[in-house]
mmCIF file of C-alpha atoms in Angstrom:
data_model
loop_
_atom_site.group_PDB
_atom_site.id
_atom_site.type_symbol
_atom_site.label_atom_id
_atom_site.label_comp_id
_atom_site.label_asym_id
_atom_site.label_seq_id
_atom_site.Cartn_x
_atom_site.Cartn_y
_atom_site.Cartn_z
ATOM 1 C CA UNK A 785 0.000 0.000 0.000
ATOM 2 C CA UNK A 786 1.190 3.359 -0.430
ATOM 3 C CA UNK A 787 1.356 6.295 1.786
ATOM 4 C CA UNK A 788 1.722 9.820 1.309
ATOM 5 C CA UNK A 789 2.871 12.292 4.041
ATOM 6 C CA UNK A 790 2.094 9.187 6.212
ATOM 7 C CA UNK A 791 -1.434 8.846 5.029
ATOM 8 C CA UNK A 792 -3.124 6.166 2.951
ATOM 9 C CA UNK A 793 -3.341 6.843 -0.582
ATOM 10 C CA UNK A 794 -5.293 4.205 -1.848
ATOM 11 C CA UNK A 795 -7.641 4.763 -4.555
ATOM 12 C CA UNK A 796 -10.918 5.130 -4.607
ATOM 13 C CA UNK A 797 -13.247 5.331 -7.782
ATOM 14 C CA UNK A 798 -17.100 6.514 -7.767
ATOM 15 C CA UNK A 799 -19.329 7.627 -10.791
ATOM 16 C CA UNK A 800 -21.469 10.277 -10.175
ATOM 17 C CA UNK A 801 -22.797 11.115 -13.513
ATOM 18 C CA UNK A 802 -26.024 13.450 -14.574
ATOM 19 C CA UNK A 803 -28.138 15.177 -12.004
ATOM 20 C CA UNK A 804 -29.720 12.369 -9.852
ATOM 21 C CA UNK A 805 -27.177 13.039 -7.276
ATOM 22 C CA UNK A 806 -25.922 16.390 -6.212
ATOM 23 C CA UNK A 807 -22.247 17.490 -5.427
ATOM 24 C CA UNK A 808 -23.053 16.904 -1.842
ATOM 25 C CA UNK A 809 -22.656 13.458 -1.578
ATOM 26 C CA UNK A 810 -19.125 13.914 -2.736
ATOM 27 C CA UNK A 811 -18.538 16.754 0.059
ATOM 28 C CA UNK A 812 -20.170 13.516 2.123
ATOM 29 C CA UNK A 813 -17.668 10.313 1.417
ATOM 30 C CA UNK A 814 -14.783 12.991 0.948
ATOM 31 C CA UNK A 815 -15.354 13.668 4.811
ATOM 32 C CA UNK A 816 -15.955 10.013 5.696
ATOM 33 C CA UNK A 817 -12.048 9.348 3.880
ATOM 34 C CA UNK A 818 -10.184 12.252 4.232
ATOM 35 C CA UNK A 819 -7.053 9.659 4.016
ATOM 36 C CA UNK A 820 -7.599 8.275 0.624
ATOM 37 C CA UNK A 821 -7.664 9.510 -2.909
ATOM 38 C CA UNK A 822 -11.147 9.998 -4.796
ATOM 39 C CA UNK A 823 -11.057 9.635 -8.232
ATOM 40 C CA UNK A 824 -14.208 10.581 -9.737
ATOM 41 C CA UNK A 825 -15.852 9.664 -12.505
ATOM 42 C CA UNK A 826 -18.283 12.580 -13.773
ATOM 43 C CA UNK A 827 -18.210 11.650 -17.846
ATOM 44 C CA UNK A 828 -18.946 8.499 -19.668
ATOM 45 C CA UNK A 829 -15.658 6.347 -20.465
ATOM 46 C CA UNK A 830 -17.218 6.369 -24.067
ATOM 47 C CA UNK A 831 -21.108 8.121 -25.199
ATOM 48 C CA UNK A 832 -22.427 4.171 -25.083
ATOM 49 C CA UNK A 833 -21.400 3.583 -21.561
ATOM 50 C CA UNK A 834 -24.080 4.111 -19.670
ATOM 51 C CA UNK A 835 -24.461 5.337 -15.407
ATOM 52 C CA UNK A 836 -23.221 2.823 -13.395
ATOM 53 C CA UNK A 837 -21.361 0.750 -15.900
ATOM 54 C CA UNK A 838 -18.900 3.278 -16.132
ATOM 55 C CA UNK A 839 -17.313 1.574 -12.289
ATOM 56 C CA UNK A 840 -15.215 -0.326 -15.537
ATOM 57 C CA UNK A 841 -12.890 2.774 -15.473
ATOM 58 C CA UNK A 842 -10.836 1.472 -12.360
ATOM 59 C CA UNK A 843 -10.393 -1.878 -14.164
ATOM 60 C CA UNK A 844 -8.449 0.099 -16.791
ATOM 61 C CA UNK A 845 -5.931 1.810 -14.582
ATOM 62 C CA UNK A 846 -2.312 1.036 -14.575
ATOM 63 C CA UNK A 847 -1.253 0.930 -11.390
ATOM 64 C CA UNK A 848 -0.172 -2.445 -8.796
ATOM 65 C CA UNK A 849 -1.780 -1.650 -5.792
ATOM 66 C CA UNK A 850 -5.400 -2.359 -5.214
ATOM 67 C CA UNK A 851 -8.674 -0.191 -5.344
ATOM 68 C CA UNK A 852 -12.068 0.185 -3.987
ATOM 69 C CA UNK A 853 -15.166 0.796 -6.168
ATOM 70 C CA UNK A 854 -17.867 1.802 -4.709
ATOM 71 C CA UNK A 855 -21.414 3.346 -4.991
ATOM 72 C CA UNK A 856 -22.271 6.692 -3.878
ATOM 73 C CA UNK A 857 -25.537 6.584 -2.127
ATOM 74 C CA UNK A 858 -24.572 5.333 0.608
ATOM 75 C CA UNK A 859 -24.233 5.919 4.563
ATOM 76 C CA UNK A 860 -20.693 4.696 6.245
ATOM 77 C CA UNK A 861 -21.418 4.348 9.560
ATOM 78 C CA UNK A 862 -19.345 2.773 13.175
ATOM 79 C CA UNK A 863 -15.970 1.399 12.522
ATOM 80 C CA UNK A 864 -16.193 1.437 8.645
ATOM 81 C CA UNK A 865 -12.780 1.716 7.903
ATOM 82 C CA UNK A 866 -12.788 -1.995 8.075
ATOM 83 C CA UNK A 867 -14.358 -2.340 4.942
ATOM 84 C CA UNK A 868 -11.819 -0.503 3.122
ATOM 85 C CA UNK A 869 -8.784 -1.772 4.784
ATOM 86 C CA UNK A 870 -10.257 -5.332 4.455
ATOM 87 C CA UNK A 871 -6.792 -7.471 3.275
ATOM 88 C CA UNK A 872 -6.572 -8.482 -0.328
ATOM 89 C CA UNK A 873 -4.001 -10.566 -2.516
ATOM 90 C CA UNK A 874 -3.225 -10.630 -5.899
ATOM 91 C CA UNK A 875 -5.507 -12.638 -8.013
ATOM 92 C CA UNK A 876 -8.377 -12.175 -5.475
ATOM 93 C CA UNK A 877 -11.423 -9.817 -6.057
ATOM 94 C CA UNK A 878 -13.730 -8.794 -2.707
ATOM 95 C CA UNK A 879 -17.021 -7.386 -2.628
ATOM 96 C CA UNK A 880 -20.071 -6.706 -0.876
ATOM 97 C CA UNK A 881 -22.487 -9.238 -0.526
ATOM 98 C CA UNK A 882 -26.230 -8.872 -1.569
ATOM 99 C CA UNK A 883 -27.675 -10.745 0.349
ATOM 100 C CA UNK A 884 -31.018 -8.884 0.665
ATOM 101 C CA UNK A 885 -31.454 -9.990 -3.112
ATOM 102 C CA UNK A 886 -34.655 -11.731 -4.263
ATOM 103 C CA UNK A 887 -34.239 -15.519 -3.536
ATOM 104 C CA UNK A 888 -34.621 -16.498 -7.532
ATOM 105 C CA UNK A 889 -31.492 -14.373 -8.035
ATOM 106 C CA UNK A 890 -29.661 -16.926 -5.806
ATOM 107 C CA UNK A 891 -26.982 -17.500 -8.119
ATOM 108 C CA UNK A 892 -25.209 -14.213 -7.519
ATOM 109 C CA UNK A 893 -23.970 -13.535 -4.611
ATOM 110 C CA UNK A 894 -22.358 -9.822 -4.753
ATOM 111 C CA UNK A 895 -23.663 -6.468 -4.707
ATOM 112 C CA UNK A 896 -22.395 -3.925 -7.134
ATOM 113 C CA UNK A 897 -22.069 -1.244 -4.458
ATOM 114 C CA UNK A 898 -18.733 -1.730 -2.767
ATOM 115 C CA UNK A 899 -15.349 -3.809 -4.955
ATOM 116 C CA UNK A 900 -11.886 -3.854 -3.742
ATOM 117 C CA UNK A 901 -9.341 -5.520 -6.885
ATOM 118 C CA UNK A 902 -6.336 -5.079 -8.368
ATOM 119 C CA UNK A 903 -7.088 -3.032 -11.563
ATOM 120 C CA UNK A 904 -4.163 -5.242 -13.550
ATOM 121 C CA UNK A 905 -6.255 -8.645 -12.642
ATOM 122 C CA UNK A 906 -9.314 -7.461 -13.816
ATOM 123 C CA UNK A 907 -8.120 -5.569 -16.712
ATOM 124 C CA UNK A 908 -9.386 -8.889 -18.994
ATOM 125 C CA UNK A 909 -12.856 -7.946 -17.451
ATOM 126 C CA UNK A 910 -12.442 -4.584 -18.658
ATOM 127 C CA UNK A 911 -11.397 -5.635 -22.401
ATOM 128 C CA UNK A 912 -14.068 -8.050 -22.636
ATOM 129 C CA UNK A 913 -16.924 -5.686 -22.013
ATOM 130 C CA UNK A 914 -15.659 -2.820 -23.967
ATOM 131 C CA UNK A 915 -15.051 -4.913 -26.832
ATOM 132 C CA UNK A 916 -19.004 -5.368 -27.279
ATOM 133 C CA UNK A 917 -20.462 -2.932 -24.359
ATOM 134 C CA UNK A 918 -24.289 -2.610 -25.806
ATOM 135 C CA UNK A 919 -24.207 -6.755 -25.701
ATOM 136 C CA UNK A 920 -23.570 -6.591 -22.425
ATOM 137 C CA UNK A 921 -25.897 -3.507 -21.167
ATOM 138 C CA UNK A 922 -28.663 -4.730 -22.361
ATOM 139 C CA UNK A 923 -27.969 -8.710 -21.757
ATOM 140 C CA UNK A 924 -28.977 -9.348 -18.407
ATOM 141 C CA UNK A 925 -32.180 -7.111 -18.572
ATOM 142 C CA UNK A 926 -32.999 -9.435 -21.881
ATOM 143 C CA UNK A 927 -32.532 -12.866 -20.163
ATOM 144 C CA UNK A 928 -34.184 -11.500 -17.396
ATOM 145 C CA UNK A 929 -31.779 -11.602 -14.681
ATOM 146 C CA UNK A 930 -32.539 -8.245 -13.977
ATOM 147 C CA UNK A 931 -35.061 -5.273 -15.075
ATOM 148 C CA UNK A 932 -34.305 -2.105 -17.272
ATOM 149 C CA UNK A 933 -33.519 0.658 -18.687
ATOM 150 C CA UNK A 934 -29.639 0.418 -16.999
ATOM 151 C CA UNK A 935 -28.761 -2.127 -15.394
ATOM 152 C CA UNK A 936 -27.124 -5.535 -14.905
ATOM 153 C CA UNK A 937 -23.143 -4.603 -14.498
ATOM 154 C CA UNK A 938 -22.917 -6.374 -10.850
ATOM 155 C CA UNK A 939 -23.876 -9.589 -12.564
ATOM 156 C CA UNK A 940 -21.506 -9.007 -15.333
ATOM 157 C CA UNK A 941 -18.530 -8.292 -13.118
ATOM 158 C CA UNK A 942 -19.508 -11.855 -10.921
ATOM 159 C CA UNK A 943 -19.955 -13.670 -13.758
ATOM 160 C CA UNK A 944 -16.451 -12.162 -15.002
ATOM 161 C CA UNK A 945 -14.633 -12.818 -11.826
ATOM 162 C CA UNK A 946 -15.292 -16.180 -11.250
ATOM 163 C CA UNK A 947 -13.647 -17.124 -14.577
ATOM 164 C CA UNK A 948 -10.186 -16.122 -13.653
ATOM 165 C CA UNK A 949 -10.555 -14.973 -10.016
ATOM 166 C CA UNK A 950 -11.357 -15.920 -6.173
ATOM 167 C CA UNK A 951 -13.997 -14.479 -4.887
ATOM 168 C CA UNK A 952 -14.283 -13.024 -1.717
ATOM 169 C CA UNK A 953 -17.310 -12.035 -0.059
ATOM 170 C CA UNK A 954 -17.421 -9.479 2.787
ATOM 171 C CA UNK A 955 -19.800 -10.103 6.252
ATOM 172 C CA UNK A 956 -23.464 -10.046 5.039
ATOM 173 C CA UNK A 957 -23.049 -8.741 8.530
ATOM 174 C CA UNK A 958 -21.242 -5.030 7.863
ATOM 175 C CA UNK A 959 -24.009 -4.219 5.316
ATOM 176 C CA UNK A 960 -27.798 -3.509 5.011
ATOM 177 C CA UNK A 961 -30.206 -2.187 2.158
ATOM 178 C CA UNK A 962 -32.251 0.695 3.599
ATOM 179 C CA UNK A 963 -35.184 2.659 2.265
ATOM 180 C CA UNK A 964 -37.230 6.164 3.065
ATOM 181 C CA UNK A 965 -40.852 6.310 3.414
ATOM 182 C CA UNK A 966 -42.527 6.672 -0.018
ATOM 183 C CA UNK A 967 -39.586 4.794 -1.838
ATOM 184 C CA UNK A 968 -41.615 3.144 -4.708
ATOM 185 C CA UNK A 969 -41.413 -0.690 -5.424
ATOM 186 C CA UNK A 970 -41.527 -1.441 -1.748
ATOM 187 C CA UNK A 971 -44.339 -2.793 0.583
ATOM 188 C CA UNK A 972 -45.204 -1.106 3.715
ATOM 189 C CA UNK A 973 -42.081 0.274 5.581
ATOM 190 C CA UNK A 974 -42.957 -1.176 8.546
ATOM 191 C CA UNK A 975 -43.579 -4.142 7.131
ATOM 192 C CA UNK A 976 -40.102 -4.283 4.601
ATOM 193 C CA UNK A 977 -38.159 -3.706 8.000
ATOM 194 C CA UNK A 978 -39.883 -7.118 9.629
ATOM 195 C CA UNK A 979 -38.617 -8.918 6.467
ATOM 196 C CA UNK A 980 -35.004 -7.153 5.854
ATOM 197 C CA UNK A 981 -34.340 -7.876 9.902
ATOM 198 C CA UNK A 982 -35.422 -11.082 9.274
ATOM 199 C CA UNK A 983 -32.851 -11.456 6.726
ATOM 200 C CA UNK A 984 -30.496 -10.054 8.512
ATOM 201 C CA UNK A 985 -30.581 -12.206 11.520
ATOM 202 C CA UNK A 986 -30.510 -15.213 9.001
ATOM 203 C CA UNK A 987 -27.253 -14.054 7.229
ATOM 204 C CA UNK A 988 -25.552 -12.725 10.249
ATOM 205 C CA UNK A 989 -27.371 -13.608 13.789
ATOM 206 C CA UNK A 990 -27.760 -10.514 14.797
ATOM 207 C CA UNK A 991 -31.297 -9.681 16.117
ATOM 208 C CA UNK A 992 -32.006 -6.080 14.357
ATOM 209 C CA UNK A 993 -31.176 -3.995 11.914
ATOM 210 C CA UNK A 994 -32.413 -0.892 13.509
ATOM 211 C CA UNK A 995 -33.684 -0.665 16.715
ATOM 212 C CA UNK A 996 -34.306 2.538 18.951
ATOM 213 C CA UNK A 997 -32.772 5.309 16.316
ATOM 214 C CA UNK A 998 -30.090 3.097 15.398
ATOM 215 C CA UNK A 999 -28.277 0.541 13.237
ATOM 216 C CA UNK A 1000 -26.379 -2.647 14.656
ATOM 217 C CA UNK A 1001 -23.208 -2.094 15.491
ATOM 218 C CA UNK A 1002 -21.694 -4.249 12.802
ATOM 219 C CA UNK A 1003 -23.024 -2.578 10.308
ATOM 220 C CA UNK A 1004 -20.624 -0.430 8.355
ATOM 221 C CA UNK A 1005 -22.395 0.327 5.378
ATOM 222 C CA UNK A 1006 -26.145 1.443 4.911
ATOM 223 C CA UNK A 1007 -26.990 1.417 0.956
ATOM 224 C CA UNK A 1008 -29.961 3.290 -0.583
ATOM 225 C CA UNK A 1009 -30.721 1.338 -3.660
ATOM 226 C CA UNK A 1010 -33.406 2.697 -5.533
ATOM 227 C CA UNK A 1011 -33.603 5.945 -8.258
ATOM 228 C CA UNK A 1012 -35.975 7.565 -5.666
ATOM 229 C CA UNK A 1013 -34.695 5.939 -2.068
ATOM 230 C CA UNK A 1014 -31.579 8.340 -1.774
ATOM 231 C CA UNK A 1015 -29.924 8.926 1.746
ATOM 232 C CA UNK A 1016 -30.332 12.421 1.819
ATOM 233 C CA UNK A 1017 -33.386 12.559 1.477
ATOM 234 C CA UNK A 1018 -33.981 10.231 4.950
ATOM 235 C CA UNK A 1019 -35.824 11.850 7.931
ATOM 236 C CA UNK A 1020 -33.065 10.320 10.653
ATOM 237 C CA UNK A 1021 -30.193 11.399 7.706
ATOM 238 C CA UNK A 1022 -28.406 13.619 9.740
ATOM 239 C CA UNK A 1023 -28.155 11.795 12.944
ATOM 240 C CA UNK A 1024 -25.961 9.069 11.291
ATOM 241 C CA UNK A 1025 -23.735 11.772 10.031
#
């Protein structure tokens, strides 16, 4: 790992393209890791690369230490640091598990929010999707893996990595799905926390996810995934601040 002026210069690459998230959730994650170096990706790689897909720009870098990838709408919460300072060898690939996925999607595993590779062994992922990107945009909404318009690039990158590379999954433990009240696609909110603690205690034994204003202490990582369910816009946002 390299340091500069004794800090931790790691990399660390995010995509915040168009207007569905403001310049203050950079401001956010900058404050979160003041030790480690954001690189931000605010254009398309190419004008057919689409949103999130373009989290295939740290795959392309030329440098031997390892990265993190990871999504921006997001809360890092209690002793986070853990997830970025989680140990990694060459020809391994870590990521976030998913485990709050639908049960018929049982066959993946990961969760496109949070990666931690080196860019030089997944630089063969990199190749293979730019050499025919709109195949692979549009592939796992068409066998129906997943639904449209974007989407699908988590499931790409698995089924990538476990042609060449060992995959390690963080603790379904450090991470939970969260959502505000209104979010659309989601049953009653009282009712979607029953079933996500549920989960939860499953994957992890703990008891709760949230209980009494606040998250379990394992967690590290609260992710808002939905176009509408964003973390600034949560009631309780700026008590986990």
């Amino acid at each position: 790992m390299c340091f500069l002026n004794g800090k931790n210069t790691m990399k660390i690459v995010t995509v915040r393209i168009g207007n569905k998230y403001g310049p203050e959730y950079e401001t956010y994650l900058e404050k979160k890791l003041p030790d480690y170096e954001f690189i931000w990706v605010r254009k398309p790689i190419k004008d057919n690369i689409h949103l999130q897909w373009n989290k295939m720009y740290g795959m392309n870098l030329n440098i031997d230490e390892p990265i993190c990838v990871m999504d921006i709408d997001i809360l890092l919460i209690n002793d986070y640091k853990k997830i970025f300072e989680y140990p990694i060898k060459r020809g391994e690939f870590v990521a976030k598990p998913g485990w709050w996925r639908d049960t018929a999607k049982e066959k993946y595993k990961i969760n496109g929010g949070f990666f931690k590779y080196y860019p030089k062994d997944v630089k063969y992922i990199y190749d293979k999707f730019m050499n025919n990107p709109n195949h692979w945009q549009s592939h796992y909404i068409k066998n129906k893996t997943t639904k449209g318009p974007i989407n699908g690039e988590q499931y790409f990158v698995e089924d990538s990595v476990r042609e060449r590379l060992n995959l390690k999954l963080l603790p379904c433990a450090w991470f939970t799905r969260w959502v505000i009240d209104g979010t659309p696609g989601t049953m009653n909110r009282t009712d979607w926390k029953t079933k996500i603690s549920s989960k939860y205690k499953k994957v992890s034994g703990n008891n709760y996810v949230y209980l009494g204003g606040q998250f379990h202490p394992d967690i590290k990582m609260v992710h808002f995934t939905h176009a509408m369910n964003k973390p600034h816009l949560w009631k309780d946002y700026e008590q986990h601040i």
